[in-house]
Short mmCIF file of C-alpha atoms in Angstrom, two decimals:
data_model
loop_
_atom_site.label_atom_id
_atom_site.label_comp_id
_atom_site.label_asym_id
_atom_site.label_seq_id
_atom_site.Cartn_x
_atom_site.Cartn_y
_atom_site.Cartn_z
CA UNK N 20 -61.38 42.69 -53.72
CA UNK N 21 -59.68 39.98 -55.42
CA UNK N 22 -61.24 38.55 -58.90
CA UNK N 23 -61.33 35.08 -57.94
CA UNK N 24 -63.12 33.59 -61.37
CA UNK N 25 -62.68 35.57 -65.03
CA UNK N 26 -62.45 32.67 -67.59
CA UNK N 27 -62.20 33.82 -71.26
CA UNK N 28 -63.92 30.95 -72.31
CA UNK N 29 -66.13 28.19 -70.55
CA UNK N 30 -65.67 24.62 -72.46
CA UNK N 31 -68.81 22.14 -71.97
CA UNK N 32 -68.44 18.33 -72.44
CA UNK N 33 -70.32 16.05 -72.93
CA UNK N 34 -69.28 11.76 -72.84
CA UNK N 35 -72.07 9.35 -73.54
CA UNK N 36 -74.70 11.97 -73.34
CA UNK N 37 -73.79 12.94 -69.88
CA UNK N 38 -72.61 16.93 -69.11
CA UNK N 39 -69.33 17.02 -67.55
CA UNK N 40 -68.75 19.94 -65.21
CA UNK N 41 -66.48 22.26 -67.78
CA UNK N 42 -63.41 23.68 -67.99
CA UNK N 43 -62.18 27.48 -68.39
CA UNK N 44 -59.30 28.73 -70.61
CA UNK N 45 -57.63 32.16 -69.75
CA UNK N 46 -55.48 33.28 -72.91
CA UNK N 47 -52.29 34.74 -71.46
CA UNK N 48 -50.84 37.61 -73.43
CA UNK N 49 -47.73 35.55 -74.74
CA UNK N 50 -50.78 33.84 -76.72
CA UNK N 51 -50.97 30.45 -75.32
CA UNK N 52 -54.20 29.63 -73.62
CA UNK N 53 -54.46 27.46 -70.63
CA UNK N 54 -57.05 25.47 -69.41
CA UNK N 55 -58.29 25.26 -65.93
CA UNK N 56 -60.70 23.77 -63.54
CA UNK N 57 -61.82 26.08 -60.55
CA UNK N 58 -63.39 23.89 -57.88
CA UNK N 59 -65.16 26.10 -55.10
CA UNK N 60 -65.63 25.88 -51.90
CA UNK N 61 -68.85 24.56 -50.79
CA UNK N 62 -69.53 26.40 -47.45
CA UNK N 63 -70.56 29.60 -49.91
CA UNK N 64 -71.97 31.10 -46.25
CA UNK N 65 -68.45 31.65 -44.58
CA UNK N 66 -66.49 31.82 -47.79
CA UNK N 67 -64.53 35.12 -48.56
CA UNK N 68 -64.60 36.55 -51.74
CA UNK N 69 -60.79 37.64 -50.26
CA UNK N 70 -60.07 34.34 -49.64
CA UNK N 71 -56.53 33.52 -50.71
CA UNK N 72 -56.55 30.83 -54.03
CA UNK N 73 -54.53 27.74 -54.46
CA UNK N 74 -53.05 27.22 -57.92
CA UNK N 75 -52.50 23.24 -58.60
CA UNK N 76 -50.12 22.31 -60.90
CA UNK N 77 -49.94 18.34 -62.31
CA UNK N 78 -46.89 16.77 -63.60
CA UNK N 79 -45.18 15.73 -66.86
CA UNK N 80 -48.09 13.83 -68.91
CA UNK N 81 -50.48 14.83 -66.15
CA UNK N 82 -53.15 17.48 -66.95
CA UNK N 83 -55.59 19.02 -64.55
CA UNK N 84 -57.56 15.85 -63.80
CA UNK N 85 -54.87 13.37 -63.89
CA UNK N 86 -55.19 12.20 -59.68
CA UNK N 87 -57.95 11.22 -60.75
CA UNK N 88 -56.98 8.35 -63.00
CA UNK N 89 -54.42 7.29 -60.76
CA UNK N 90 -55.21 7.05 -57.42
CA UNK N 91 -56.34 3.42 -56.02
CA UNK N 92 -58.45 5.36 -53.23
CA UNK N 93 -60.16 7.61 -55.56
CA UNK N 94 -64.13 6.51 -57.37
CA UNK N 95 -62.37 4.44 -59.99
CA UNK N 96 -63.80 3.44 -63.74
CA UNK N 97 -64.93 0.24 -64.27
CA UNK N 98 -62.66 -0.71 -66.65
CA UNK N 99 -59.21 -0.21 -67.11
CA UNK N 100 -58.92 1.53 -70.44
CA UNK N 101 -62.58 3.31 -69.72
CA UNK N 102 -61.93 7.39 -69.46
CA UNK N 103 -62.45 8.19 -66.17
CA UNK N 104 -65.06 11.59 -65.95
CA UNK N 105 -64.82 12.95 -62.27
CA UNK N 106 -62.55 15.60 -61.41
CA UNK N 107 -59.46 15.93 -59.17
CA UNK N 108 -60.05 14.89 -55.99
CA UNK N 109 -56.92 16.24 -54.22
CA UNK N 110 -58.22 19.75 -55.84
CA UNK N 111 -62.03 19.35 -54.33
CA UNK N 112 -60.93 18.12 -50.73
CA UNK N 113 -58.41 21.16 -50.27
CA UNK N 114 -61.15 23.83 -51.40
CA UNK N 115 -63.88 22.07 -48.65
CA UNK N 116 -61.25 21.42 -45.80
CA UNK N 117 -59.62 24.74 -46.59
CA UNK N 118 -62.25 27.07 -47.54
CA UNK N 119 -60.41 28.44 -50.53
CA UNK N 120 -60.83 28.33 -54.50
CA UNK N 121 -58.60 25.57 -56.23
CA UNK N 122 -57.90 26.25 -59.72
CA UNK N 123 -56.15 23.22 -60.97
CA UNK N 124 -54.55 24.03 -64.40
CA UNK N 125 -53.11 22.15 -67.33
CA UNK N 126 -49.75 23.51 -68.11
CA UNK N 127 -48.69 23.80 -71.68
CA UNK N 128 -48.35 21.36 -74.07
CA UNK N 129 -50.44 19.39 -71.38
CA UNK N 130 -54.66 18.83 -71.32
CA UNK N 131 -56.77 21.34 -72.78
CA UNK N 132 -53.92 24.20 -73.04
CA UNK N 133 -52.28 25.52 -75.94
CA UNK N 134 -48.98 23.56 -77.30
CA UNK N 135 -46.27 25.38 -77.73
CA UNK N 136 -42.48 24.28 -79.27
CA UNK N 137 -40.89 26.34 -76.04
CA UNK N 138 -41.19 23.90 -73.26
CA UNK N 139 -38.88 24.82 -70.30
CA UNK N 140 -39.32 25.57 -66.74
CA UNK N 141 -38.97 29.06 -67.29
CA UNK N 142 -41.64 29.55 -70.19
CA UNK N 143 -44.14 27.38 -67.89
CA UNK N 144 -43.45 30.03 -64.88
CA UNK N 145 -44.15 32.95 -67.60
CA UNK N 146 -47.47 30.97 -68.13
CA UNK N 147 -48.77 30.52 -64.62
CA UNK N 148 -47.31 33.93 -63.97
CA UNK N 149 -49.54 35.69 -66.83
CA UNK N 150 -52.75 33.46 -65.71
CA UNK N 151 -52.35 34.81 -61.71
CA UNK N 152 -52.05 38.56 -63.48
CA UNK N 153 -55.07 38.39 -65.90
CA UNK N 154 -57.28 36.33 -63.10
CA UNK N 155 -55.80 39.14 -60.81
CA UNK N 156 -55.21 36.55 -57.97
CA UNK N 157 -52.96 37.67 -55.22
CA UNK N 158 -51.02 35.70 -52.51
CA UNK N 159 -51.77 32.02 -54.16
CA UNK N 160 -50.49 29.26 -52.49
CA UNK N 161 -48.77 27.15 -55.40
CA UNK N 162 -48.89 23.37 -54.79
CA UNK N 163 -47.39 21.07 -57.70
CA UNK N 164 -46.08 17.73 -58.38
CA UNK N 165 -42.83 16.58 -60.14
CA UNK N 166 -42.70 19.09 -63.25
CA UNK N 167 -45.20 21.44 -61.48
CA UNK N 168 -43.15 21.33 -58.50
CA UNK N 169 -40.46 22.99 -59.91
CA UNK N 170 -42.34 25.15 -61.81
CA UNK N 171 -43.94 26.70 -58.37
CA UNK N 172 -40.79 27.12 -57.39
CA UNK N 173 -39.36 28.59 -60.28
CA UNK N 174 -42.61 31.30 -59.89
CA UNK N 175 -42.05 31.74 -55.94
CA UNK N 176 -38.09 32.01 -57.05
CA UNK N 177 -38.62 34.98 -60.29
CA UNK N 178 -40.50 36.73 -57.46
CA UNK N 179 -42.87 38.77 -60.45
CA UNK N 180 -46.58 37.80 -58.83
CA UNK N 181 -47.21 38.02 -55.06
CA UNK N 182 -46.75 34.61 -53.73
CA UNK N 183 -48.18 33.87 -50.01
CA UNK N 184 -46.10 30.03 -49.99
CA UNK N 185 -45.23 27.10 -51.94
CA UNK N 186 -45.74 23.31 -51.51
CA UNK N 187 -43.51 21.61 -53.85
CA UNK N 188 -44.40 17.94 -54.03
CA UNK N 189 -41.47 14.95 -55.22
CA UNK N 190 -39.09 17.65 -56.47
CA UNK N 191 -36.51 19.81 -55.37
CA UNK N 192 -34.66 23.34 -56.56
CA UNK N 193 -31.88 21.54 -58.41
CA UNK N 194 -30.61 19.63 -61.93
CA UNK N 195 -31.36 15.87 -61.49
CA UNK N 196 -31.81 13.54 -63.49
CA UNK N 197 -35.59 12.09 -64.53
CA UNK N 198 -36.11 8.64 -63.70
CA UNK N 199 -35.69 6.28 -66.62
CA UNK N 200 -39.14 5.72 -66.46
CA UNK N 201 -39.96 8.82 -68.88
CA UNK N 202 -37.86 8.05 -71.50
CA UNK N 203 -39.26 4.61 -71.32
CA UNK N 204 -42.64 5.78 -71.48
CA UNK N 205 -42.10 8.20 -74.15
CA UNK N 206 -40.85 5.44 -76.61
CA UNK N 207 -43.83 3.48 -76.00
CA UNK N 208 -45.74 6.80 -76.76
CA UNK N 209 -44.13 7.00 -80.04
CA UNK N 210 -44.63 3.52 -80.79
CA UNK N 211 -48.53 4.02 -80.29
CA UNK N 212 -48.72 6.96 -82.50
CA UNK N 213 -47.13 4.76 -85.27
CA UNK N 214 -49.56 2.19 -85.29
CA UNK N 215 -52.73 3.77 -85.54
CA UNK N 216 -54.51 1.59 -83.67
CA UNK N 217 -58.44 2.37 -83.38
CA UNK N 218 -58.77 0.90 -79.79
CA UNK N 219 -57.43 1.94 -76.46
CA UNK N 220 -57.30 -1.66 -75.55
CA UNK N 221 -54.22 -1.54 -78.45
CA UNK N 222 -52.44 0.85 -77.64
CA UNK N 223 -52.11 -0.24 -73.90
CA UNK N 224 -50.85 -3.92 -75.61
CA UNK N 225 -48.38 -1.76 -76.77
CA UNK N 226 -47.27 0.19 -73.53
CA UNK N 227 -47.77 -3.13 -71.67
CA UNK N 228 -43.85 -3.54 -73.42
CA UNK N 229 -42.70 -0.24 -71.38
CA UNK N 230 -44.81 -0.48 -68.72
CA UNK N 231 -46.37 -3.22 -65.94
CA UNK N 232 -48.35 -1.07 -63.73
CA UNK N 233 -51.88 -0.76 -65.38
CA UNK N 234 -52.54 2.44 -63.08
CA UNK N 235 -49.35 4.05 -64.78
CA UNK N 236 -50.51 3.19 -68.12
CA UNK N 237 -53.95 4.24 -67.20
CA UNK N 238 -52.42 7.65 -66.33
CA UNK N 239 -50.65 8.17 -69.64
CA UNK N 240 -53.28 6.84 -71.87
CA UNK N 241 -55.89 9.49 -70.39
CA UNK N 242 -53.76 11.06 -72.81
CA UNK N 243 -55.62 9.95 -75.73
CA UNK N 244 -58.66 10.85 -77.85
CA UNK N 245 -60.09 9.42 -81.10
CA UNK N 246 -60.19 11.20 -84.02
CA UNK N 247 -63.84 11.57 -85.34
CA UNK N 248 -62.86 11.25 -88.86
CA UNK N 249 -60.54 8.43 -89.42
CA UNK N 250 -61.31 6.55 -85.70
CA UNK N 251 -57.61 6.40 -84.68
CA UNK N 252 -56.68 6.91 -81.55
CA UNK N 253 -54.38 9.67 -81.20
CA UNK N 254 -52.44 11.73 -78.59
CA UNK N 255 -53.66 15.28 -77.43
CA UNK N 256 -50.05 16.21 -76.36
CA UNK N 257 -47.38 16.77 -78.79
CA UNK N 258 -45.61 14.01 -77.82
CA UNK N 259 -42.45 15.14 -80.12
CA UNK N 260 -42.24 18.83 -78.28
CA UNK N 261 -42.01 16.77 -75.09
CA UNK N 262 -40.09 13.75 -75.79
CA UNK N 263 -37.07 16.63 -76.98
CA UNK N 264 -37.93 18.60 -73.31
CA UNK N 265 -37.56 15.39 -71.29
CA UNK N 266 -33.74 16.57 -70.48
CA UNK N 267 -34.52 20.21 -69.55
CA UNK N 268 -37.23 18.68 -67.45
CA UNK N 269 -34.32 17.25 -65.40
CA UNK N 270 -33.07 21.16 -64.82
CA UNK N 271 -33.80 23.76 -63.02
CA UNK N 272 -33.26 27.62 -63.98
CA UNK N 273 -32.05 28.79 -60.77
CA UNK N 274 -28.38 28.07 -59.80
CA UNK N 275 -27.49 30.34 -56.99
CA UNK N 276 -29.38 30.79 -54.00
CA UNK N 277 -27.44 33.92 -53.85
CA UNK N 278 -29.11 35.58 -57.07
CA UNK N 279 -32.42 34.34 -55.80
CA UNK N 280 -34.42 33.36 -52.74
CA UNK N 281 -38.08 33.08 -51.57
CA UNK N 282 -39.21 34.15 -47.87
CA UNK N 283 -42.72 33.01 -47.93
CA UNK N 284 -43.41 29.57 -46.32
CA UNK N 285 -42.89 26.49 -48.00
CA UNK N 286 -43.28 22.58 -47.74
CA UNK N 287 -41.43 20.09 -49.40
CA UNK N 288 -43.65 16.83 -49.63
CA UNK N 289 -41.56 14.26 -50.54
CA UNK N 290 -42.00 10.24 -50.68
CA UNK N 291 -39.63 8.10 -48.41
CA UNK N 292 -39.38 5.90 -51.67
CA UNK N 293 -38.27 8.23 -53.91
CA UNK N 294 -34.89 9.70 -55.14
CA UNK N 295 -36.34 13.55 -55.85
CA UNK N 296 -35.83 15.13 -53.07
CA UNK N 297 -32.90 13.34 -50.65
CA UNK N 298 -31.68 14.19 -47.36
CA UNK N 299 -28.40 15.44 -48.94
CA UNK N 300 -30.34 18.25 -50.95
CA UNK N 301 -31.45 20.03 -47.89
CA UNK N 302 -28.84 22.20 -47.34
CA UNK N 303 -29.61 24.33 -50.92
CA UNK N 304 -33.36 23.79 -50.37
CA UNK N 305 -32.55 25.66 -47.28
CA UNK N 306 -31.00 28.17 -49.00
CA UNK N 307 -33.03 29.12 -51.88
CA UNK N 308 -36.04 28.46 -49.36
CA UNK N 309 -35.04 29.44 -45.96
CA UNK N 310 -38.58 28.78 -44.04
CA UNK N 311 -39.00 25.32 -45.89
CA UNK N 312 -40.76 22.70 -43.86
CA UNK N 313 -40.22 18.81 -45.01
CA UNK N 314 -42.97 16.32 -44.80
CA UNK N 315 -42.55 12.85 -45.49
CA UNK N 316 -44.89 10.54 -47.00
CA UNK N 317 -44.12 6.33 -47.25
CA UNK N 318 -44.83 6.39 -51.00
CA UNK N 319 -42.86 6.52 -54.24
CA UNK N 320 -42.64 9.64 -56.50
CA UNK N 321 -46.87 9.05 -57.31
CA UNK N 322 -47.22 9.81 -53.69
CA UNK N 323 -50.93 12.03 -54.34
CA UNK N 324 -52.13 9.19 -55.87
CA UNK N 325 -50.60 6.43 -53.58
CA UNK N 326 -51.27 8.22 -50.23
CA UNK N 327 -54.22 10.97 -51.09
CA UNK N 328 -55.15 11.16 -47.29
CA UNK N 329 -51.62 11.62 -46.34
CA UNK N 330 -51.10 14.30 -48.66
CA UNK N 331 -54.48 15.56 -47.84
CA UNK N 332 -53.25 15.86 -43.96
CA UNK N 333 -49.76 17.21 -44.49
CA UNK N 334 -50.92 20.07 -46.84
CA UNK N 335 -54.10 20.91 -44.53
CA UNK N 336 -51.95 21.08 -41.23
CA UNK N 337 -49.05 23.27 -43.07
CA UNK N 338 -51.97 25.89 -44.50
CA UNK N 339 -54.25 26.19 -41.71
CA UNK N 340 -51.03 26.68 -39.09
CA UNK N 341 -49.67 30.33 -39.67
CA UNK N 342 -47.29 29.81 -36.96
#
């Protein structure tokens, strides 16, 4: 029987005297900790305790909640620097329409989970690799966007935890470059951090400079918490650990599809308006995944956020087929 649910730790919040539903941290054995959500599904009746998880993995400034502070579609705050307090909803439609737990984690140096000066593709697939051994979870289906698209793959890929398939989402198995988007952002980042400003309000004034899409900055400022002592609004993520891993973010480990391949099942989502994953990167998506799928969505590289129900239907049809 599998052990769906062992948290080391359960976190409570609470935000303007309301309880938030907590978090769990597992602390791996390389001695970072990550943090998690685990949404269940709600038909407890038919629900298997053998029922096969899905591990959700955000990308680069994302963190285990961040859908929710970007999708248009999704119960919005009222205002636009106001933290948002519900949880994923990509992660809580997949475990009712599917059946199956979701735990939706915060990679490192990302959310709740430990930082750490290694930041690579490889030490992230160590990470997710240790949390599927202690939560002893077997044949997970791994979905992830941008930087947690490649690192599902680069787990499916190292072949070290059983693996049932793989839904990569905006990325593919190769080195390309980021958008210049992220090194944008990360300057206004840095910018923020030097100015110590004591109000969200100022420190999106300052990304409004990098950045004109309020959603965008509303993503990356979910980023931020005040200190208690001195008021300032700083960043939870070590912004100087990442802003040095933006270029190996544009790798991937695996070169030959020859020294490594992955026969499970496996989607690429990918957004008609985006450069990730093009038409001529196929052929070696074929070969490192040789019962890949490809599902187009008409949306940019935010494509969970942009088109939720989309995404919703693509991923639903691919895991309840078994053809």
């Amino acid at each position: 029987m599998l052990a769906r649910y062992a948290p080391l730790r359960v976190h409570h919040i609470i935000v303007r005297g309301i309880p938030v539903r907590p978090f769990s941290t597992t602390k791996l054995p390389n001695g970072i900790t990550l943090a998690y959500d685990l949404h269940e599904p709600p038909n407890t009746a038919q629900f298997s305790q053998n029922a096969p998880p899905i591990i959700f993995m955000h990308g680069l400034f994302g963190s285990k909640k961040n859908n929710r502070s970007m999708s248009k579609y999704a119960p919005m705050h009222t205002s636009p620097l106001k933290r948002p307090t519900t949880s994923n909803p990509s992660t809580r439609i997949f475990a009712r329409d599917l059946n199956r737990p979701v735990y939706a984690l915060d990679l490192r140096n990302h959310g709740d989970s430990s930082h750490n000066a290694t930041h690579d593709y490889t030490s992230m697939a160590s990470d997710v690799e240790a949390f599927i051994q202690e939560n002893k979870l077997e044949y997970s289906t791994l979905i992830g966007h941008s930087m947690g698209a490649k690192t599902a793959m680069t787990v499916a890929l190292r072949g070290r935890v059983p693996i049932a398939d793989v839904i990569p989402v905006d990325n593919a198995p190769v080195d390309a470059a980021l958008k210049s988007d992220f090194g944008k952002y990360m300057q206004g980042m840095r910018r923020i951090a030097e100015s110590n400003c004591k109000r969200q309000s100022d420190a999106d004034a300052i990304l409004q400079n990098y950045e004109d899409s309020l959603p965008i900055r509303q993503f990356l400022l979910t980023n931020m918490v005040r200190d208690p002592e001195t008021g300032v609004q700083k960043w939870r993520i070590p912004i100087d650990v990442l802003g040095r891993a933006l270029d190996r973010m544009a790798d991937f480990p695996f070169k030959d599809p020859e020294d490594a391949r992955f026969g499970g099942r496996t989607l690429f989502v990918r957004g008609t308006k985006s450069h990730y994953v093009a038409d001529e990167m196929l052929p070696i998506i074929g070969r490192f995944f040789p019962k890949f799928q490809v599902a187009d969505v008409e949306a940019g590289h935010w494509l969970i956020s942009e088109k939720p129900e989309e995404f919703r239907r693509v991923v639903v049809e691919f895991l309840q087929n078994k053809e």
